[in-house]
PDB file of C-alpha atoms in Angstrom:
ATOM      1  CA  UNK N   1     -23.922   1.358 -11.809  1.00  0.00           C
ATOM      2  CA  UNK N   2     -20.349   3.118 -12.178  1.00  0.00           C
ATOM      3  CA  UNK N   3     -21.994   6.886 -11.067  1.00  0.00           C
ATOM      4  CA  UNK N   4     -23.207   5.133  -7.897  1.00  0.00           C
ATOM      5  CA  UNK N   5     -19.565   3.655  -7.282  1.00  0.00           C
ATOM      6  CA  UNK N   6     -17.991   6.796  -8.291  1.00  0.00           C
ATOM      7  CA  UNK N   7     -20.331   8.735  -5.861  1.00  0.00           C
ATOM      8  CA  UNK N   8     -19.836   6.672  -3.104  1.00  0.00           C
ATOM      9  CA  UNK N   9     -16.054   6.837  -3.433  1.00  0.00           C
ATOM     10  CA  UNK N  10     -16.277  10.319  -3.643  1.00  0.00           C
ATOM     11  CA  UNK N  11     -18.462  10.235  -0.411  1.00  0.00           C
ATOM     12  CA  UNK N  12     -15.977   8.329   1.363  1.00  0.00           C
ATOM     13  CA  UNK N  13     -12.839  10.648   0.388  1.00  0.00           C
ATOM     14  CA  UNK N  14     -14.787  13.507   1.479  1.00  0.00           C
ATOM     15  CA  UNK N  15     -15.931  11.900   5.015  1.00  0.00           C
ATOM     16  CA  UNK N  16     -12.092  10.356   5.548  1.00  0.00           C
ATOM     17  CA  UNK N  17     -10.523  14.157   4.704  1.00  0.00           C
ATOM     18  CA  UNK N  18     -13.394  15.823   7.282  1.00  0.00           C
ATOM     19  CA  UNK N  19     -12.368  13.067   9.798  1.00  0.00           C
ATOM     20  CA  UNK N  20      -8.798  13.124   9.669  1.00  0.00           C
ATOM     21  CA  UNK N  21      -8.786  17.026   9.970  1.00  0.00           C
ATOM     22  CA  UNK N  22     -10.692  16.624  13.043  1.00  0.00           C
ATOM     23  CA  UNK N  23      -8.782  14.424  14.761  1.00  0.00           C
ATOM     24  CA  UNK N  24      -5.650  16.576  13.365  1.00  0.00           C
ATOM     25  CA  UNK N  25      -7.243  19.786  15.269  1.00  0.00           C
ATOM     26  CA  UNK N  26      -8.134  17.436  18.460  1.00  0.00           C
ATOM     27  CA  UNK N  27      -4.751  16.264  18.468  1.00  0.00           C
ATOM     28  CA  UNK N  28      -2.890  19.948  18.322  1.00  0.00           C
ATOM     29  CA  UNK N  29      -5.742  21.297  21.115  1.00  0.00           C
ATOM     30  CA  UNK N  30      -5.069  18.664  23.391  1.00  0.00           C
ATOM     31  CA  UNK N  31      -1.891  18.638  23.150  1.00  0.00           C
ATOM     32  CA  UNK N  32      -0.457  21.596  22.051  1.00  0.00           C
ATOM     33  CA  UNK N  33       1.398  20.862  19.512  1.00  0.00           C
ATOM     34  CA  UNK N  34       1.815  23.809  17.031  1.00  0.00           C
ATOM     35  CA  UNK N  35       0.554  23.312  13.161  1.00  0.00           C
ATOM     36  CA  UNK N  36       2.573  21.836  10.404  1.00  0.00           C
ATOM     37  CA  UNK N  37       3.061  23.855   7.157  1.00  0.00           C
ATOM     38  CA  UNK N  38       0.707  22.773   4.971  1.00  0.00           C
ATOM     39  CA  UNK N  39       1.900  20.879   1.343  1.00  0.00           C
ATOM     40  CA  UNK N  40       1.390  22.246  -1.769  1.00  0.00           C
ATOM     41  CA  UNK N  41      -1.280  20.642  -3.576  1.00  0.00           C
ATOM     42  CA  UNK N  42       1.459  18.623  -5.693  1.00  0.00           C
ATOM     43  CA  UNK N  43       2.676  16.837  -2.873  1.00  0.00           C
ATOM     44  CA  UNK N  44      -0.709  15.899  -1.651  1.00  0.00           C
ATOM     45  CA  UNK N  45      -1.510  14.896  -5.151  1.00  0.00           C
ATOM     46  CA  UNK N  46       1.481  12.640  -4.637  1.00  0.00           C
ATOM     47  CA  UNK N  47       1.074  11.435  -1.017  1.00  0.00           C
ATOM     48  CA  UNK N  48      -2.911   9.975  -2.545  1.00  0.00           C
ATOM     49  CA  UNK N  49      -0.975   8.329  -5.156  1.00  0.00           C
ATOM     50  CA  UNK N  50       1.184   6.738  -2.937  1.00  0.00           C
ATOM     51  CA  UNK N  51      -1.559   5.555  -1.185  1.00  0.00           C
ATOM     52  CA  UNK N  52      -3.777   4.485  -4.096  1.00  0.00           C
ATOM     53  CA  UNK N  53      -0.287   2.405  -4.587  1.00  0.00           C
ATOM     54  CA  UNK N  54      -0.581   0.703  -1.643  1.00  0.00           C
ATOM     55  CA  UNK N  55      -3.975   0.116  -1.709  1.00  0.00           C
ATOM     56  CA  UNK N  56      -3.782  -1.669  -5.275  1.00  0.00           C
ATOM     57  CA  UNK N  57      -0.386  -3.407  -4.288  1.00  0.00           C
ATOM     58  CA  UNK N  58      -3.170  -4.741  -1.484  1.00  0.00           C
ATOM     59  CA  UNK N  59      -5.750  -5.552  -3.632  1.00  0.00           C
ATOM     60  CA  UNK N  60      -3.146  -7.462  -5.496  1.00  0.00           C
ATOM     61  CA  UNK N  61      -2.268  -9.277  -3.014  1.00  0.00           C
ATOM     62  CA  UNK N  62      -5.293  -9.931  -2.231  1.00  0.00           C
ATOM     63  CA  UNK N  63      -6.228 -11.461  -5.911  1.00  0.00           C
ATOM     64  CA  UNK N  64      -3.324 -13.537  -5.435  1.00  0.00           C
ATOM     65  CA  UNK N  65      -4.555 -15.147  -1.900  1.00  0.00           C
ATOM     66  CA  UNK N  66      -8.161 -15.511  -2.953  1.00  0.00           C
ATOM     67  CA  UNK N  67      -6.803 -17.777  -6.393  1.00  0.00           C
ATOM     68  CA  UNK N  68      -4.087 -19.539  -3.940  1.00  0.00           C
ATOM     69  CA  UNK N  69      -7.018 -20.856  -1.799  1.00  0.00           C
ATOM     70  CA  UNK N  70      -9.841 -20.721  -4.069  1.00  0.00           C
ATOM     71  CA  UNK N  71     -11.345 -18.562  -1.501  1.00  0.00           C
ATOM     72  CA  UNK N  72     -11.966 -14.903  -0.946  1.00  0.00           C
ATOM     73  CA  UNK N  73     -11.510 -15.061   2.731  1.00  0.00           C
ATOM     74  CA  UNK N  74      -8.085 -16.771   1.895  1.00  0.00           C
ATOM     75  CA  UNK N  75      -7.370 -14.063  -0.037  1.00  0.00           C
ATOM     76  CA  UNK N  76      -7.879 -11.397   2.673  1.00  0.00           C
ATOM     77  CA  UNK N  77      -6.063 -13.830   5.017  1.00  0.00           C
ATOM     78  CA  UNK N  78      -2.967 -14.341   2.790  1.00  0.00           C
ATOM     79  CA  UNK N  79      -2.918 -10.652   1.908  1.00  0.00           C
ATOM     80  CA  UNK N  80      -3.087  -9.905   5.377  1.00  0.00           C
ATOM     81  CA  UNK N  81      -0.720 -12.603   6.530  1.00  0.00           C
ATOM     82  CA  UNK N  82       2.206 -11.392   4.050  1.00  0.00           C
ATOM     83  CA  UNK N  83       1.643  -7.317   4.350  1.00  0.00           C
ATOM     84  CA  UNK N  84       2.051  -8.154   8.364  1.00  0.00           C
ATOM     85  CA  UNK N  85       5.018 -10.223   8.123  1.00  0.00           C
ATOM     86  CA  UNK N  86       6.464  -7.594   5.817  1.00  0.00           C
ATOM     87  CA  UNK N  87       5.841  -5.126   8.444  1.00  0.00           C
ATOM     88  CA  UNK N  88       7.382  -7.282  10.724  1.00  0.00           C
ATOM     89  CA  UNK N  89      10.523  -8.078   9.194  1.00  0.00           C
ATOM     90  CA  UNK N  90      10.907  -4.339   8.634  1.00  0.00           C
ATOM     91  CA  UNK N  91      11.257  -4.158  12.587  1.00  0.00           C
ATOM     92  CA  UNK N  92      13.538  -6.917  13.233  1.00  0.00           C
ATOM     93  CA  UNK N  93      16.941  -4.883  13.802  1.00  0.00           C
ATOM     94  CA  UNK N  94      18.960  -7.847  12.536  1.00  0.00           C
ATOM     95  CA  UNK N  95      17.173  -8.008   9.058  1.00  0.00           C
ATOM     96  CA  UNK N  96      19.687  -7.124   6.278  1.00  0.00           C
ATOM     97  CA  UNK N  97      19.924  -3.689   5.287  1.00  0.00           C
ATOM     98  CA  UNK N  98      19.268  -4.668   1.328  1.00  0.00           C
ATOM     99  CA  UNK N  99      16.260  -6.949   2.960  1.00  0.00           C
ATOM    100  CA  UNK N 100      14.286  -3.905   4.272  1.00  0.00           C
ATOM    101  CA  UNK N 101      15.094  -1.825   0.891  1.00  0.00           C
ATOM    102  CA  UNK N 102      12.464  -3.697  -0.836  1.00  0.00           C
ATOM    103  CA  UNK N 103       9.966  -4.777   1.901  1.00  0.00           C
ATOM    104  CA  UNK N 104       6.524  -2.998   1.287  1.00  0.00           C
ATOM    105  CA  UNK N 105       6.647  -0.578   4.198  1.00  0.00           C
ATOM    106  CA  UNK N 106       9.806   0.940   3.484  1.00  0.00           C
ATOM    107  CA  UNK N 107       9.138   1.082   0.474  1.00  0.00           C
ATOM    108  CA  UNK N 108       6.543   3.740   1.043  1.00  0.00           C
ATOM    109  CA  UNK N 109       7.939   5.331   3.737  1.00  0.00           C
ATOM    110  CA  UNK N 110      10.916   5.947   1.544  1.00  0.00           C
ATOM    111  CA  UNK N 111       8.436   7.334  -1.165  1.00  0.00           C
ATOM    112  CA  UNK N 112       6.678   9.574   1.114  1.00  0.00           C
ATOM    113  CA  UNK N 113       9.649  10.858   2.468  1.00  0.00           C
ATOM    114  CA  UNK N 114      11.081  11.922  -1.228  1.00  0.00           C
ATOM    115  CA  UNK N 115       7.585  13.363  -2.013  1.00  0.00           C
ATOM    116  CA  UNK N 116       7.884  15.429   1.549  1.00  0.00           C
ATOM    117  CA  UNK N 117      11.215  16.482   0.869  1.00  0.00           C
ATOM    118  CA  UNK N 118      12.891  14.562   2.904  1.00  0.00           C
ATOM    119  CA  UNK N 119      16.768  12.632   2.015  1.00  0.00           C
ATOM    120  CA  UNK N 120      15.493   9.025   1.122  1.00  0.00           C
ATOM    121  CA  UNK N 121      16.520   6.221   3.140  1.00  0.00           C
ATOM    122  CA  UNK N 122      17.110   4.061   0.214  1.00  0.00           C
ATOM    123  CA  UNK N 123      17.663   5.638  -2.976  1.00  0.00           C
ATOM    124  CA  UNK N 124      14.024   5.866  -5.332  1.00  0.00           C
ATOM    125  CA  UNK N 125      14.055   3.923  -8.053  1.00  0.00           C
ATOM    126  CA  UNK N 126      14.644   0.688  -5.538  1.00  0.00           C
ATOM    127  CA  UNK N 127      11.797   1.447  -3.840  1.00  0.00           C
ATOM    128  CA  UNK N 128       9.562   2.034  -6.815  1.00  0.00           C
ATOM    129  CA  UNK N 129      11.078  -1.062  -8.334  1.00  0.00           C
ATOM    130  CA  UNK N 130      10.249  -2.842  -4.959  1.00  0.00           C
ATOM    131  CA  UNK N 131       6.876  -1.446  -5.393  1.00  0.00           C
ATOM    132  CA  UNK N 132       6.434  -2.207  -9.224  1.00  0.00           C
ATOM    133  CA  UNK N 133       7.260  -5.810  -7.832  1.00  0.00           C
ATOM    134  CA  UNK N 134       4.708  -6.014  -5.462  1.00  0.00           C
ATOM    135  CA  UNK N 135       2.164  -4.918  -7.547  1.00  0.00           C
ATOM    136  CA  UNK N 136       2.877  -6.961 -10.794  1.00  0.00           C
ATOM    137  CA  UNK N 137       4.140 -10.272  -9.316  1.00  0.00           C
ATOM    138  CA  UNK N 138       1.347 -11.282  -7.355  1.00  0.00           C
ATOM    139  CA  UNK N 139      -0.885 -10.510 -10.100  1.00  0.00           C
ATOM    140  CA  UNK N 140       0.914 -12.117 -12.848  1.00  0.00           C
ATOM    141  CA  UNK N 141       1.160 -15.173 -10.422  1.00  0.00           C
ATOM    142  CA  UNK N 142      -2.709 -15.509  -9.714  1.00  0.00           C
ATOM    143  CA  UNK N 143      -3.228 -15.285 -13.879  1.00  0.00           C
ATOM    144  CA  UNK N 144      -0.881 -18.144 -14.331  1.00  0.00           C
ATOM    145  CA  UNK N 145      -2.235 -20.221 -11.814  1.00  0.00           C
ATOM    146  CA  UNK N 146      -6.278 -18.912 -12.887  1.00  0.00           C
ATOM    147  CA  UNK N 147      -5.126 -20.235 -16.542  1.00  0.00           C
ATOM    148  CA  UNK N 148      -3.560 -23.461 -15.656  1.00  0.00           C
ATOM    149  CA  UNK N 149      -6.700 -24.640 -13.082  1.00  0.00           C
ATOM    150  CA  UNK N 150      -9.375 -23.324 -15.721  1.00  0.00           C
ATOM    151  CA  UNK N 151      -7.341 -25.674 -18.439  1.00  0.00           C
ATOM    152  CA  UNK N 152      -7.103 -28.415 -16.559  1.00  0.00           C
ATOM    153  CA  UNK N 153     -10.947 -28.155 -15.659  1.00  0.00           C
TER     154      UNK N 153
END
């Protein structure tokens, strides 16, 4: 059952690279743009973990929502709710400064740009902090609340 799951993910990577570096050489055709250097296979290594990140900090989200409301499509709701309104707040020009250090987006965008060699926005550890938080919190939240509804029947 796991070689099928690891083949199709596997699959999937594969199609999503082929895809992206499609529409990467459609894009600079069309519209002349000239190529970007290419990473070194560290930073790429980096830039997938950043997005395995977000993808679990998701998922956790996710878990969260679906114990909330008892409901899987809560759970995608309330994930998607809260990553939106995170994204959201992170535009609002008026939002304080140490407010947008810790949202989700920034968060990564601040990552990425210290894995592309880029001057950080915010300095690191806040945002992996930030992102630590979003990971373990919801989690932690949706195990306490599992426990105390499967106790109480």
């Amino acid at each position: 059952k796991w070689i099928t799951l690891l083949i199709a993910v596997v699959i999937g990577i594969i199609v999503v690279a082929v895809w992206s570096q499609g529409l990467t050489l459609a894009a600079q055709a069309l519209l002349d743009i000239p190529p970007a250097p290419e990473p070194g296979l560290g930073a790429v290594l980096l830039q997938i973990g950043a997005v395995t990140w977000f993808l679990a900090i998701a998922g956790s989200l996710g878990l969260f929502g679906a114990t909330l409301a008892r409901s899987t499509v809560g759970g995608i709701v309330i994930g998607f709710v809260w990553i939106t309104l995170d994204s959201i707040v992170e535009m609002i020009p008026q939002a304080p400064v140490w407010l947008k250090g810790v949202l989700l987006a920034p968060s990564l965008a601040n990552l990425n740009a210290a894995i592309s060699g880029q001057p950080p926005a915010y300095p690191l550890w806040q945002s992996l902090l930030a992102l630590a938080a979003y990971l373990l919190a919801p989690l932690a939240t949706a195990i306490i609340i599992f426990r105390r509804r499967d106790m109480l029947g």
